[in-house]
Amino acid sequence: MFEVIFLQFLNGLDKGAAYALIALGLTLVFGTLGVVNFAHGALFMLGAFTAVTVRLFLTMETVTIDPTQLSPWGQPLEVREPLVQAWLGDFGGVLVNYSVPVSILIAIPIMLLIGIALERGIIKHFYKRPHADQILVTFGLAIVAQEVIKSIYGPNPIPQPMPTDLRGAADIGAWLGMQANIITYPIWRLIYFLFAGIVIGAVFAFLQFTTFGMVVRAGMADRETVSILGINIDRRFTIMFGLAAVVAGLAGVMYTPLLPPNYHIGMDFLVLSFVVVVVGGMGSLPGAVLAGFLLGILQSFASMNQVKAIIPGIDQIIIYLVAVVILLVRPRGLMGRRGVMES
Amino acid sequence: MRTPLGSSDYSQYLTPILNSGADVLILNHYGLDMVNSLPQAVQFGLRDREANGKRFEIIVPMFSELMAKGAGEAVRGIIGTSNWHWNLQDPGSVAFTKSFGAEYGAPPSQAAHTCYVQTLLYADAVERAGTFYPPEVIKALEGHEFDGMGNGKTLYRAEDHQCMKSVLVVQGNSAPTSEFDVLNIVQEVGRDTTTYDPAIFGGELGPAEPAPLCA
Amino acid sequence: MSAIAMTSETVVQTPAAEVETSRPFFSVRDVHSYYGESYIVQGVSLDIRKGEILALLGRNGAGKSSTLRTIARTDSPQMRQGEIWLDDQPIHQMKSFEAARAGIQLVPEDRRIIPGLTVEENIALAKVAPGHGWDVEQIYESFPRLAERRKQEGVTLSGGEQQMLAIARALARDLKLLLLDEPYEGLAPVIVHEIERILHSIKPLGITTIIVEQNAVAALKLADRAVILDTGEVVFSGTAKEVLDNAELRHEYLAI
Ligand SMILES: Nc1ncnc2c1ncn2[C@@H]1O[C@H](COP(=O)(O)OP(=O)(O)OP(=O)(O)O)[C@@H](O)[C@H]1O
Ligand SMILES: [Mg+2]
């Protein structure tokens, strides 16, 4: 029984890390700009498709048609030669194998630019409008992004293989001195968990230990006073939007081996991450992380047959149930501040 | 293990299977759900696992080329069943594959085959019934037996309206030569083996008359 | 309107020798501001010479804070008409962060110490944007209480200490005009004395200042001149001494 509980707990941490990462980016935007960003899921999706695109480039092939041979469906046979390997030899092969980690490096500047362009180009004009308008425009942006991706890449999921060395499951039980093959967990999920932890830690360290971070924290707490002290807080918040886009995009890149991405991938997370943010407390970064892990773990345990035998269907409603209970007991969420979205 | 459909991450339903003592996972998901859950099951090591001294197997009861494509390398070696496959060598299948390939530049999926065949069968039934009126078309199809559609002699059984035909056992191709070459035929299981007693599932068929249209 | 109400133009007596430019050091010209549709600052004008301290007085709700906030160019109230000039810079065309860089520092009514930041960080925040004034050591020398508590979270300070921190934050910037909104508000008399001492000690530095204060007597002790507002309009402008000497005026507009 111990191994069953342990595995479920590990799985909860793994899910929680993914939730926390997305909720963190959403909270960065809400806490700084005060905008409820429904395009956040689309940013996750764009990150995932950065990985798809990088892989497409890395696996480009030259196609020569051999008219003397026919395929079983009656077309001339195509002979394909990988280009990157032809240029770069073994290193090309390594690049293709590690296309997902390579995509991270490329996604950082791309997502930063997308984020800054979105904020400066569109979202900026909605700060003084009601929240409902902000939701409509960001949701509209999400739909546009989805349709653009769909028209380029089609509607079907595009699998992204993980590096060959990182496939399969790690025997965690054996590491902990237990019998082999009792507690095994996919290596990539462990990497995702670590990655999420590092990104979350880096965001917190950035906010806590840099002057830029101090200014942003101050601006989140009292934007007017920061301006009175001569600081152009809007510009810093624009950069924070870019950073939130990077966080969402990287979460998307790293998720592609776990879930073949299609244009819709961000929407699945959007609703969930809003629940996470509300449970954590609107605008609270530690709240978002805490709630992400809490809901991940609860969802994982609620999916066990033993639990479902007691309360059938609990696995499908647990997150919403917890959200309702927490909002009744603590209307501002676990770590919400006064006055956020209350005026 | 019951799971909701339309989820993107099925991991919380896979962890309890790891130490459950089961030696087969029948992954009764279709479409996007299968595309999501199968790679996750493989990542959890279920494809390469041993259970009770035997190789653990993942079985996908409804395998299709589109799903196999979406699931990527996770389908390699995975066994499942399918309606039809473009590599069948009966004259009907060969002709369909050729003309479909000429039109679209790709071999037809089993779903494309199903759509094509069903359209032909419906047209034939309407012709035989001499009307589009559904109760008459239904009668024309009940107990109807035909051949040449790629599945051998096929029967629309009158008792439960189920289609009795041969079924393919397929396996994810471990060394595909092209993006269309994702599934291999392992075995063709004849209609005598797949036919089962209609009483097993039973149930009422319901009225044949269409519901009255709202005025 | 009573006989003592005068427009500002009639009272500014610039000594002939000092007339070098057509504009005084700081000048507010017919400023009108609104909170949404409510019309609060209704055509205020005032002029201040360099180094002068002006007491801006008036009853609760007269529009004193709104006037200071308009000068500091905060988003609300929204200024819809008028001009503000500081040392020939058009403040009315600026946003609040630009006005701050031009040398305007508002020490707001409720001090606005930033939650989550230490005393040290609150001061450091004032030094992020270009245009630095006192350095940190100088601040801690003048405010030893802050030096002792530099690692403490700013909002956990006592009211008097928070007021010192708010003033220190302003002094950390390169100042041309200091706007003090009720620096003595809600403080015990001992602390009021301490803040008063600080303000008197910086007076010789010649920082041009506008002080808004309910405690008119205390403000007038510090100030050279006084302006009285009522319902968003200037109803008196003259020397501090004139207000102290005129009981009728004090009674009508200041209730003292
Ligand atoms: N944010 C706001 N929205 C709407 N009206 C406001 C706002 N702030 C102030 N007011 C109104 O503007 C008028 C002037 O307020 P202001 O704070 O400038 O007065 P004050 O002279 O500073 O008063 P006090 O001495 O009480 O501080 C008041 O009638 C007040 O109700
Ligand atoms: Mg006031």
PDB file of C-alpha atoms in Angstrom, chain C residues 2 12 51 57-58 102 123 161 167 181 255:
ATOM      1  CA  SER C   2     -15.817  87.854   1.417  1.00  0.00           C
ATOM      2  CA  VAL C  12       2.261  87.847  -5.710  1.00  0.00           C
ATOM      3  CA  GLY C  51      12.978  78.209  -1.494  1.00  0.00           C
ATOM      4  CA  LEU C  57      -5.036  75.303   4.104  1.00  0.00           C
ATOM      5  CA  GLY C  58      -8.752  74.690   4.096  1.00  0.00           C
ATOM      6  CA  ALA C 102      11.484  66.714 -13.012  1.00  0.00           C
ATOM      7  CA  ILE C 123      14.545  54.092   0.453  1.00  0.00           C
ATOM      8  CA  GLU C 161       8.434  56.431  11.917  1.00  0.00           C
ATOM      9  CA  ILE C 167       9.923  62.116   4.094  1.00  0.00           C
ATOM     10  CA  ASP C 181       0.197  66.196   2.734  1.00  0.00           C
ATOM     11  CA  ALA C 255     -12.566  76.639  11.997  1.00  0.00           C
TER      12      ALA C 255
END
